[in-house]
mmCIF file of C-alpha atoms in Angstrom:
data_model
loop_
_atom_site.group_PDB
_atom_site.id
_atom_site.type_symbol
_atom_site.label_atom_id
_atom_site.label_comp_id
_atom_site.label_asym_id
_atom_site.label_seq_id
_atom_site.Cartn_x
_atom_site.Cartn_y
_atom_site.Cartn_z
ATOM 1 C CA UNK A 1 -24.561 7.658 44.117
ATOM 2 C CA UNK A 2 -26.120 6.272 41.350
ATOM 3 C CA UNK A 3 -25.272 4.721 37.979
ATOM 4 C CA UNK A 4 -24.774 7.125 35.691
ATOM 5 C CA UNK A 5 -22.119 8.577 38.272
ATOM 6 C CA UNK A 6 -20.223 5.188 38.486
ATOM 7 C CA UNK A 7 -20.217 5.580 34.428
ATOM 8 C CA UNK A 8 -18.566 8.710 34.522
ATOM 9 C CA UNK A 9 -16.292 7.386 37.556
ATOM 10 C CA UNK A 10 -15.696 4.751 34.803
ATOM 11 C CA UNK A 11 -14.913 7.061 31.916
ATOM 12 C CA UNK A 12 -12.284 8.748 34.211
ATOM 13 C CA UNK A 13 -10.918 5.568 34.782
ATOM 14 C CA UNK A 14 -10.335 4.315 31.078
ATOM 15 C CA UNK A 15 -9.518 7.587 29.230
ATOM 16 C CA UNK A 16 -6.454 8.592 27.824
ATOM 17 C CA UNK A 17 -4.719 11.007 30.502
ATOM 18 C CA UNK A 18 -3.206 14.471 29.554
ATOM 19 C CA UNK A 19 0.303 13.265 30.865
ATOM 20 C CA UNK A 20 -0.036 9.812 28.182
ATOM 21 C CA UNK A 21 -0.909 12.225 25.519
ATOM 22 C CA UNK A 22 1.406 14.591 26.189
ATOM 23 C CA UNK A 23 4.136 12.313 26.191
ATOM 24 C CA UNK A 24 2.762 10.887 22.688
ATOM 25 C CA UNK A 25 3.115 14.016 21.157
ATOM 26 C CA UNK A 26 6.441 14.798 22.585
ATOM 27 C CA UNK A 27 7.430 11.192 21.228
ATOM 28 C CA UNK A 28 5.569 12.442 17.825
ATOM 29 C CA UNK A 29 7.573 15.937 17.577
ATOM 30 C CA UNK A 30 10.895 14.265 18.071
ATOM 31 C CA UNK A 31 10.328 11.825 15.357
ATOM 32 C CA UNK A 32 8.740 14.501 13.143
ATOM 33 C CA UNK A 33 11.711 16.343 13.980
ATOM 34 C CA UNK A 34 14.115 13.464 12.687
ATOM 35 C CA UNK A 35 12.707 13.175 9.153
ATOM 36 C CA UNK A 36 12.230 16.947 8.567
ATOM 37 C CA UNK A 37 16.108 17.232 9.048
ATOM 38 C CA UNK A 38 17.165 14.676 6.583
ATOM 39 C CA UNK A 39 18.238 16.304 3.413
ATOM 40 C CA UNK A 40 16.830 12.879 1.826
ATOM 41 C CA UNK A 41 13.363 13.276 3.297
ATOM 42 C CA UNK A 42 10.649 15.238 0.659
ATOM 43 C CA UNK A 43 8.839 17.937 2.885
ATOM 44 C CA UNK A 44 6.070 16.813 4.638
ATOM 45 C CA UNK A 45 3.135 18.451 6.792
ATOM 46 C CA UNK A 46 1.954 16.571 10.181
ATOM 47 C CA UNK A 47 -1.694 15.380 10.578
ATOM 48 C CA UNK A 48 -2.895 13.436 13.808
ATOM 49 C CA UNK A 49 -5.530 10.604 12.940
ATOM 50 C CA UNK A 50 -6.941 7.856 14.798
ATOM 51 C CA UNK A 51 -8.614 8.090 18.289
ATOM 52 C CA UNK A 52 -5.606 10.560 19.636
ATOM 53 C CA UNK A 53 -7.546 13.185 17.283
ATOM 54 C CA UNK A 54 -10.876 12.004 17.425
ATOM 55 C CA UNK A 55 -10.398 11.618 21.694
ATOM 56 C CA UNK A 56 -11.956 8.318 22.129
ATOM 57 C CA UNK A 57 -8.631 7.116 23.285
ATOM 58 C CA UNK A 58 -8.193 4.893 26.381
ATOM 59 C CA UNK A 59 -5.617 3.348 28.819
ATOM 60 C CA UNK A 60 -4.306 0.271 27.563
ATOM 61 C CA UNK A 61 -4.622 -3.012 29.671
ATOM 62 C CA UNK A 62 -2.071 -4.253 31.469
ATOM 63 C CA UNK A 63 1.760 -5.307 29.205
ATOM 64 C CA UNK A 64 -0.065 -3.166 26.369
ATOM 65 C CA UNK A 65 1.242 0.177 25.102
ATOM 66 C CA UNK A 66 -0.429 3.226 24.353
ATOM 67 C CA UNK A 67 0.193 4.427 20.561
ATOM 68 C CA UNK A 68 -0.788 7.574 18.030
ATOM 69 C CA UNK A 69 -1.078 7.287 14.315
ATOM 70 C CA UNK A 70 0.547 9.944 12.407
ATOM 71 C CA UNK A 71 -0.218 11.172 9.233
ATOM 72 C CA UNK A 72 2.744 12.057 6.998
ATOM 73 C CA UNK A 73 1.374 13.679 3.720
ATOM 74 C CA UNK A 74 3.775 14.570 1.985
ATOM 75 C CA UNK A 75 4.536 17.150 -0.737
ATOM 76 C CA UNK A 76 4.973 14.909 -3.676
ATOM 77 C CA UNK A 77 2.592 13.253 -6.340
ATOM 78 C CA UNK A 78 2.345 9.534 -5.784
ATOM 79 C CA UNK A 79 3.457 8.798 -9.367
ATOM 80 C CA UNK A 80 6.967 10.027 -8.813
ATOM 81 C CA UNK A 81 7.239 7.185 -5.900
ATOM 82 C CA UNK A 82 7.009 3.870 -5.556
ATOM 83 C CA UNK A 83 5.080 2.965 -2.455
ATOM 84 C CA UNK A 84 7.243 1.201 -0.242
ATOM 85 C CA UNK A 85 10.490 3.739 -1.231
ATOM 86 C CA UNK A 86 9.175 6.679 1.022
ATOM 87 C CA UNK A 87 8.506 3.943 4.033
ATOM 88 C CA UNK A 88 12.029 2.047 3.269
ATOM 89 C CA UNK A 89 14.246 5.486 3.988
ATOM 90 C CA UNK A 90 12.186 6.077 7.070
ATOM 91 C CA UNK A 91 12.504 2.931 8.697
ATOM 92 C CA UNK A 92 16.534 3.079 7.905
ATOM 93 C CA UNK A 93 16.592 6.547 9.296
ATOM 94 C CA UNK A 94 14.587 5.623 12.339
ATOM 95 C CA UNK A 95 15.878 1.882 12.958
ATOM 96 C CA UNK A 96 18.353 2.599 15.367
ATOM 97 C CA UNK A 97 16.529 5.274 17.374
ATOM 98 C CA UNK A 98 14.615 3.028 20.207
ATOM 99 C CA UNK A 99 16.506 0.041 21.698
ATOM 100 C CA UNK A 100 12.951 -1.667 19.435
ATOM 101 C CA UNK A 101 14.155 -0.219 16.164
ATOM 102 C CA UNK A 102 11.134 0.527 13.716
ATOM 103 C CA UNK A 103 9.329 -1.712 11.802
ATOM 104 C CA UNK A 104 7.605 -1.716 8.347
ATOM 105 C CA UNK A 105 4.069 -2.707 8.759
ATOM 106 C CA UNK A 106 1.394 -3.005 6.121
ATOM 107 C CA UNK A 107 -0.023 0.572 6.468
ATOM 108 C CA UNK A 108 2.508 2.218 8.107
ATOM 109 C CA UNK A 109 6.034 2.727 10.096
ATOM 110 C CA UNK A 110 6.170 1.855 13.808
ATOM 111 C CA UNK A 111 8.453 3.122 16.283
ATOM 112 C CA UNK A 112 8.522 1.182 19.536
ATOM 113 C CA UNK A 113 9.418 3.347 22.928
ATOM 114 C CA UNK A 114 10.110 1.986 26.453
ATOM 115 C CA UNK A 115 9.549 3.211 29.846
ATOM 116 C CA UNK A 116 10.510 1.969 32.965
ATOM 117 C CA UNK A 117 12.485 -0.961 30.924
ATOM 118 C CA UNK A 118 8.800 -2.099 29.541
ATOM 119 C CA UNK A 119 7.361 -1.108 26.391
ATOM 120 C CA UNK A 120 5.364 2.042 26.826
ATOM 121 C CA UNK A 121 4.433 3.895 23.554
ATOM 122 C CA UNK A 122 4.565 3.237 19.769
ATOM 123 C CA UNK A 123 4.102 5.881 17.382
ATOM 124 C CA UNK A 124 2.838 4.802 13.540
ATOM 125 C CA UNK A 125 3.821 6.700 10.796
ATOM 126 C CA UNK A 126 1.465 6.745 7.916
ATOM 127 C CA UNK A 127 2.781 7.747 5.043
ATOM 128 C CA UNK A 128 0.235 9.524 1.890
ATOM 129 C CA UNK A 129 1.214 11.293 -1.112
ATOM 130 C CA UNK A 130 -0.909 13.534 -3.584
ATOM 131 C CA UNK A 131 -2.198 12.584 -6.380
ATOM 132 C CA UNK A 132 -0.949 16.216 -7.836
ATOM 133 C CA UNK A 133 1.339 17.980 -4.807
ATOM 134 C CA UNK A 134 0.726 21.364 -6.474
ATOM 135 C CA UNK A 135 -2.882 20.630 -5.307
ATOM 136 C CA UNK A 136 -3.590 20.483 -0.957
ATOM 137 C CA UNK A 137 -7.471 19.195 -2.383
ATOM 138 C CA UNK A 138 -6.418 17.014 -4.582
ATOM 139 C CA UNK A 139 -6.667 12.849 -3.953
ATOM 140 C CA UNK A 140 -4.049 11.586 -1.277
ATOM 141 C CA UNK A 141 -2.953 7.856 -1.323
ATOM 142 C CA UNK A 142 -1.748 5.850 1.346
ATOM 143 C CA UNK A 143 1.624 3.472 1.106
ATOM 144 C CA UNK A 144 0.468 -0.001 2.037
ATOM 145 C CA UNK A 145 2.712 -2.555 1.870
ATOM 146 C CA UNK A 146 5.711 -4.851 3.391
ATOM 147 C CA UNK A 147 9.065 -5.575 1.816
ATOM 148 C CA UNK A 148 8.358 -9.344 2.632
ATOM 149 C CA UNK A 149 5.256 -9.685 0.303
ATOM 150 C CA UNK A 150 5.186 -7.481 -3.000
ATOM 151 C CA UNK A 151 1.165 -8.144 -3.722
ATOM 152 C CA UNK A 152 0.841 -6.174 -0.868
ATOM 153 C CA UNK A 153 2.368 -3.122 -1.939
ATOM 154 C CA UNK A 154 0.053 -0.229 -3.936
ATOM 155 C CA UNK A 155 -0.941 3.023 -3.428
ATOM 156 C CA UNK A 156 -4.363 3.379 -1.977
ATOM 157 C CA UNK A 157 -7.053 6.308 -2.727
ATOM 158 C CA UNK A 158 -7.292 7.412 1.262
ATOM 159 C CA UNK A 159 -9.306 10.559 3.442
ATOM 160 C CA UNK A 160 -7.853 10.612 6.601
ATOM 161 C CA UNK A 161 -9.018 14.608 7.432
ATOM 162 C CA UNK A 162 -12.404 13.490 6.131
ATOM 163 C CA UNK A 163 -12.316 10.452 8.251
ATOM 164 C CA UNK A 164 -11.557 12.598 11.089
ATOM 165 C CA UNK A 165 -13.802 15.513 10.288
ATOM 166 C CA UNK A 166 -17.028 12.831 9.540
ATOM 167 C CA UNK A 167 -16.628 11.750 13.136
ATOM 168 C CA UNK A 168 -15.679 14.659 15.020
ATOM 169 C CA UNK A 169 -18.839 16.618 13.326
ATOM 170 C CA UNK A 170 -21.394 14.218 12.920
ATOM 171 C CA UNK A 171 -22.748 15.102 16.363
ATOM 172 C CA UNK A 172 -22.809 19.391 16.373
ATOM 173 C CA UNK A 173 -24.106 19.332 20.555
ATOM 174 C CA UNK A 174 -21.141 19.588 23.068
ATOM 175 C CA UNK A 175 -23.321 17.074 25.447
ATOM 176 C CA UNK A 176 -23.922 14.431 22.808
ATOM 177 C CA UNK A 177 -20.348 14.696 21.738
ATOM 178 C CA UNK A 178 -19.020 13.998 25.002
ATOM 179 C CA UNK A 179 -21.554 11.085 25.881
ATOM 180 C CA UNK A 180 -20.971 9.537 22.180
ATOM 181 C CA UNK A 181 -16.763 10.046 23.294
ATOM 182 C CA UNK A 182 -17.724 7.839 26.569
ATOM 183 C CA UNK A 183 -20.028 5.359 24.904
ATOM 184 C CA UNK A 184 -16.855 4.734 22.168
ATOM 185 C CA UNK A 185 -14.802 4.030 25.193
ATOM 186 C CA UNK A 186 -16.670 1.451 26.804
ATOM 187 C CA UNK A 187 -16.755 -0.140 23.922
ATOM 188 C CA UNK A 188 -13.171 -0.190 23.428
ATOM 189 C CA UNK A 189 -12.711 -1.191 27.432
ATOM 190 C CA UNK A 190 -15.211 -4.056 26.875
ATOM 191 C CA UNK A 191 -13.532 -4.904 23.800
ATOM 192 C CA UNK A 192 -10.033 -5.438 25.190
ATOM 193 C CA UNK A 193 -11.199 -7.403 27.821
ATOM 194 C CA UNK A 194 -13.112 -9.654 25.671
ATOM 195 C CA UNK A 195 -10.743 -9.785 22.843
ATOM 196 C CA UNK A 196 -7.484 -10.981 22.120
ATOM 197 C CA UNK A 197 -5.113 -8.434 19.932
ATOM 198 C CA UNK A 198 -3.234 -11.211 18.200
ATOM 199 C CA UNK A 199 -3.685 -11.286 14.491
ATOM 200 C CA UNK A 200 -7.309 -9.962 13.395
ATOM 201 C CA UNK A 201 -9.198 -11.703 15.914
ATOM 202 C CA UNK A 202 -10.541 -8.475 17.339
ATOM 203 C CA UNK A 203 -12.917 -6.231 15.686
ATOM 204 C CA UNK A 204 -11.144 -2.838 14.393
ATOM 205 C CA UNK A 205 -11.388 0.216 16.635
ATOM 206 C CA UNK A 206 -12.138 2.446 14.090
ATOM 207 C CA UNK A 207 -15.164 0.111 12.874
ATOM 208 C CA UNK A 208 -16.540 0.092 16.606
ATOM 209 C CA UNK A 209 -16.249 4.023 16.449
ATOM 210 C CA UNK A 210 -18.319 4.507 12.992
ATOM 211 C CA UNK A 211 -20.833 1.834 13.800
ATOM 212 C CA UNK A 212 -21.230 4.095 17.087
ATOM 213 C CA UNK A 213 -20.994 7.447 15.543
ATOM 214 C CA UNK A 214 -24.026 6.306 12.808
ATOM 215 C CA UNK A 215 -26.265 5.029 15.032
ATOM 216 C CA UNK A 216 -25.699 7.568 18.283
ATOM 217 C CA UNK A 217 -28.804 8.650 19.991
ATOM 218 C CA UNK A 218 -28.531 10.874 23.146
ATOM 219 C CA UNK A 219 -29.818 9.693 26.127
ATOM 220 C CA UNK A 220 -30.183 10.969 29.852
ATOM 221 C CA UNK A 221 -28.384 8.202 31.094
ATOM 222 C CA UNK A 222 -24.605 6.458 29.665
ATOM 223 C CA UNK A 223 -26.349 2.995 29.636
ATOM 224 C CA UNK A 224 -29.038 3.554 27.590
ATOM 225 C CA UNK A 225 -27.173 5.350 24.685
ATOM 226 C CA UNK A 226 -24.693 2.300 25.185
ATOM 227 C CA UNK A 227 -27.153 -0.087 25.216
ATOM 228 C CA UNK A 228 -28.660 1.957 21.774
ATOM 229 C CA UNK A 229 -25.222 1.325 20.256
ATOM 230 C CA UNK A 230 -24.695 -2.211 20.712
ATOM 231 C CA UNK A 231 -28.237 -3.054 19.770
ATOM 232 C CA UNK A 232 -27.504 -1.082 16.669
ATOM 233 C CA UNK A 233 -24.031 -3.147 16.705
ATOM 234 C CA UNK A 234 -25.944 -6.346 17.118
ATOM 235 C CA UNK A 235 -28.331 -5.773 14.313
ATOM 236 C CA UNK A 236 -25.672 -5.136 11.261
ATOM 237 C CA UNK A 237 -25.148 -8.515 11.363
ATOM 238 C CA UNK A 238 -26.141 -10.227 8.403
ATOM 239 C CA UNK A 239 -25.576 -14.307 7.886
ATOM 240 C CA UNK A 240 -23.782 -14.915 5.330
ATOM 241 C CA UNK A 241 -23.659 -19.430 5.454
ATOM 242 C CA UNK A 242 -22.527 -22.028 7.283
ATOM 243 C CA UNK A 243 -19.036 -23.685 7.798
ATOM 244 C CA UNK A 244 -17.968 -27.620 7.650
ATOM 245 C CA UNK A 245 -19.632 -28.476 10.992
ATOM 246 C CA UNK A 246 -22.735 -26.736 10.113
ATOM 247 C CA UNK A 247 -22.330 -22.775 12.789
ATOM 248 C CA UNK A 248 -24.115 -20.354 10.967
ATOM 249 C CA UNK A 249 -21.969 -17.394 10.339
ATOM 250 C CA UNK A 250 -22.599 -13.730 10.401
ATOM 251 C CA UNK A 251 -20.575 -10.917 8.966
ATOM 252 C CA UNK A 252 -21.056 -6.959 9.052
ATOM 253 C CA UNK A 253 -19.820 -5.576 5.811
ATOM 254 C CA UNK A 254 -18.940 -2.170 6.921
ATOM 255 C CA UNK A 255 -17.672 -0.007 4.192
ATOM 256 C CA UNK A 256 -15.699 3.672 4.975
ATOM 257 C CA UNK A 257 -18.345 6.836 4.438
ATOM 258 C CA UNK A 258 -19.055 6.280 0.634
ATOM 259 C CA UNK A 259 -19.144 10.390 1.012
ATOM 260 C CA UNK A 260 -15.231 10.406 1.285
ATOM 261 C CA UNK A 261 -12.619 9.635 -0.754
ATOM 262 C CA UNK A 262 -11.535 6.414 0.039
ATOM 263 C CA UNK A 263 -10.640 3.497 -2.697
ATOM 264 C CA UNK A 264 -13.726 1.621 -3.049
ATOM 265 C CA UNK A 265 -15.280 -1.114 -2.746
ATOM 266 C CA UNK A 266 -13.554 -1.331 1.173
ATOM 267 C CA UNK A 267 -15.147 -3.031 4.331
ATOM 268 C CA UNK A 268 -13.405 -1.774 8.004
ATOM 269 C CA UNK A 269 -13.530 -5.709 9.266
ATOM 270 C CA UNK A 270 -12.335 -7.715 5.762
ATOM 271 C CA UNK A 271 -9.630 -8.938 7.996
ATOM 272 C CA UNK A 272 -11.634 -10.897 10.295
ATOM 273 C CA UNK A 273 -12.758 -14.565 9.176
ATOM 274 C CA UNK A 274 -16.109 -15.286 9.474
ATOM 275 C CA UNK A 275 -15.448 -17.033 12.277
ATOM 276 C CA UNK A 276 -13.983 -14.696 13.729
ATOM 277 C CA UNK A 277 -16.745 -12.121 13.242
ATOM 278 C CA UNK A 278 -18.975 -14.635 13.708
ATOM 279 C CA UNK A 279 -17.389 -14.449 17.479
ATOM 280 C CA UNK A 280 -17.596 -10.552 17.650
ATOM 281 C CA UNK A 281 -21.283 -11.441 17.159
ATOM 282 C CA UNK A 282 -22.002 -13.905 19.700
ATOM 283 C CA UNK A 283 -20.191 -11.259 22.404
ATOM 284 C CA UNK A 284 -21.891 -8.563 20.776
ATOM 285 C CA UNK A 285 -25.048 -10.191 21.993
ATOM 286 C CA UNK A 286 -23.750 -10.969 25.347
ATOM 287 C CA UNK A 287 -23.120 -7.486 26.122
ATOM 288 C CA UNK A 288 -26.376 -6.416 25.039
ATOM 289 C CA UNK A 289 -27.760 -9.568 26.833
ATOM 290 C CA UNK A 290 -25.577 -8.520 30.125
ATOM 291 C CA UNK A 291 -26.245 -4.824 29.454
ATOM 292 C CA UNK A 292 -30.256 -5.292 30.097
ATOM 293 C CA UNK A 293 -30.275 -7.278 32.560
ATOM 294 C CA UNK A 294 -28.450 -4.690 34.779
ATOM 295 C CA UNK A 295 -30.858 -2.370 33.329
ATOM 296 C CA UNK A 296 -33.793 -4.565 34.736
ATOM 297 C CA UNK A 297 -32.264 -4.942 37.802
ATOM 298 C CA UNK A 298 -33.958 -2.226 40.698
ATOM 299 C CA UNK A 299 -31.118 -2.687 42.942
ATOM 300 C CA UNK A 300 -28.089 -0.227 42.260
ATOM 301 C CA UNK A 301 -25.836 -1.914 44.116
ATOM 302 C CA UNK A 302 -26.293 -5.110 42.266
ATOM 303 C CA UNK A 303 -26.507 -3.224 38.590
ATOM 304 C CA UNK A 304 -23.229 -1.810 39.631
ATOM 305 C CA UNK A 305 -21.873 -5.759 40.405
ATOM 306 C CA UNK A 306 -22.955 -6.558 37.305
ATOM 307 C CA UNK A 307 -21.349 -3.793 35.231
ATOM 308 C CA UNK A 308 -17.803 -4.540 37.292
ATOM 309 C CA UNK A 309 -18.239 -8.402 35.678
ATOM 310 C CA UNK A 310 -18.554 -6.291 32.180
ATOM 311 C CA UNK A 311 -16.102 -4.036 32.765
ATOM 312 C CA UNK A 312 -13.720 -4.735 35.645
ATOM 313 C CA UNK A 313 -12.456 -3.104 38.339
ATOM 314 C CA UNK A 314 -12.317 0.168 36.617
ATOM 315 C CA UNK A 315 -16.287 0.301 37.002
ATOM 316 C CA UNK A 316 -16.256 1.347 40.743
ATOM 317 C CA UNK A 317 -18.665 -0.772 43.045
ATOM 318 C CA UNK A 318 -19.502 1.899 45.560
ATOM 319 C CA UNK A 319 -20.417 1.007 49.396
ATOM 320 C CA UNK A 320 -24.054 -0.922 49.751
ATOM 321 C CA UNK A 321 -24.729 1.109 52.784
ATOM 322 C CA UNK A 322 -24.109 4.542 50.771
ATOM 323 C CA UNK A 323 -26.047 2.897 48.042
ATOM 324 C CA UNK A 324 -28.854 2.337 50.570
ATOM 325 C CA UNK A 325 -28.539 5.497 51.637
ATOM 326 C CA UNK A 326 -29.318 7.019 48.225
ATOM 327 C CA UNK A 327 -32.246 5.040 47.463
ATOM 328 C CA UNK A 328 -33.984 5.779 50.701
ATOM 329 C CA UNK A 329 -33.516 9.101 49.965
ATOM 330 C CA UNK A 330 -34.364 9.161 46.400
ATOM 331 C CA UNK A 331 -38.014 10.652 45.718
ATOM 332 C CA UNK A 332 -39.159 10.229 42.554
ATOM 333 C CA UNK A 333 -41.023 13.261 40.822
ATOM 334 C CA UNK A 334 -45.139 13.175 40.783
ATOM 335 C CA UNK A 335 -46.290 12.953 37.566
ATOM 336 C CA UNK A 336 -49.371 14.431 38.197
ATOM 337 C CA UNK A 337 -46.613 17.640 39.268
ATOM 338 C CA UNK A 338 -46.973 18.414 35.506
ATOM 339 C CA UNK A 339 -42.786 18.578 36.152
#
């Protein structure tokens, strides 16, 4: 036994299983399905984004559901549509297909599924046009928008393949790939447990995972390249004043790859208050805090304690006598062996 096992114990734990994802993208085909049938739907081709593509995905916490964003770009220029008109005739077609209906959110159409009698899946449909349909490289744009408030609604210069293929390339060896995969999902583990997901008060996903991706360096062991990350994490901070009863506040400004075609200026966390990020700050630096003290600690039984309080019960504490065990038997190369 030894750490770095329990780690990858842990990243069994937490990831997105083959049965979840499976049923995602059976969930996915049937509402593809739906809209390719309707005579009043344009044509449209099918493009996974968000961590179901990228496979940074995890199990959702207890009452939460898992979800997959969909890309729907379809086969028209953006000028011949309003934004809102291609997401208002698929949330009519789709309202009565779950007993949840679907629902118009700001960058896309949800579709709520049950299991069991408890909500189990959501599927968002993101709908992009071209800026010139005849055109598969020319500049897509994303609907954002809700019906309730109209200064919401525009079409948005977007790169959701190059979003994708920045993150899944970045890292070209198979071994860093996978570690960088486990280090983005202890981050999102750590994050829901320390987070709340009402409103913007946690820090997005997909900031976490480019913040992770940019700074990545491969190490032997999972805790080290995590603790690499958050330091990294940690550092981006920048202060940026003080409120009425005088807390300094810190922000990150994180903008999208400027290499990609994304509307610009953008920032991933201009949602969050500076309070609020303020707060992803000061548990930023508790994790790191938390992080190196169970990388101080000599003890493996007690670093794995520790990384249960960090991560819960999905962090296995193994037996202290097998622990024991391993220690004792543990012989540490010479380094006068030249090995």
């Amino acid at each position: 036994m030894s750490v770095q096992t329990q780690f990858l114990k842990l990243n069994d734990n937490i990831k997105a299983g083959y049965k979840s994802k499976r049923e995602l993208a059976e969930k996915r085909d049937i509402l593809t399905g739906i809209l390719k049938d309707d005579a009043d739907i344009p044509s449209f081709d099918v493009y996974n984004q968000g961590s179901y593509i990228m496979r940074t995905g995890i199990k959702p916490e207890e009452g939460k559901e898992y979800d997959i964003d969909v890309a729907l770009l379809f086969n028209v220029n953006k000028a011949d549509f309003q934004p809102m008109e291609l997401k208002n005739k698929i949330h009519d077609l789709l309202i009565d297909h779950t007993d949840y209906g679907a629902e118009i959110k700001k960058p896309c159409v949800t579709v709520t599924y049950k299991k069991g009698g408890e909500i189990a899946y959501h599927v968002d449909l993101v709908v992009y046009a071209y800026e010139n349909s005849d055109d598969i490289f020319s500049q897509l744009y994303i609907a954002k928008g809700i019906p309730t408030n109209t200064e919401s609604i525009k079409w948005e210069k977007a790169d959701p393949k190059g979003l994708v293929t920045y993150i899944n390339t970045k890292l070209s060896d198979e071994a860093e790939r996978n570690q960088f995969r486990r280090v983005v999902r202890y981050l999102k583990k750590w994050k829901n447990r320390r987070f709340s997901d009402l409103g913007h008060i946690s820090p997005a996903s997909i900031g976490l995972t480019l913040l992770a991706v940019d700074n990545f360096i491969y190490k032997n062991e999972d805790l080290d390249a995590l603790i690499n990350v958050v330091s990294a994490i940690e550092r981006a901070f920048v202060f940026v004043g003080t409120n009425d009863d005088y807390r300094s506040l810190y922000r990150i400004k994180l903008s999208l790859p400027w290499t990609l075609n994304f509307e610009k200026p953008n920032d991933v966390f201009e949602k969050m208050t500076d309070g609020q990020m303020t707060d992803f700050k000061d548990k930023i630096s508790k994790l790191k805090s938390d992080l190196e003290a169970v990388n101080n600690e000599i003890d493996e039984y007690e670093k794995c304690k520790k990384l249960n309080k960090i991560f819960g019960d999905d962090f296995e504490v193994p037996n202290e006598t097998e622990v024991a065990k391993h220690q004792l038997n543990y012989i540490p190369s010479s380094s006068s062996s030249g090995l």
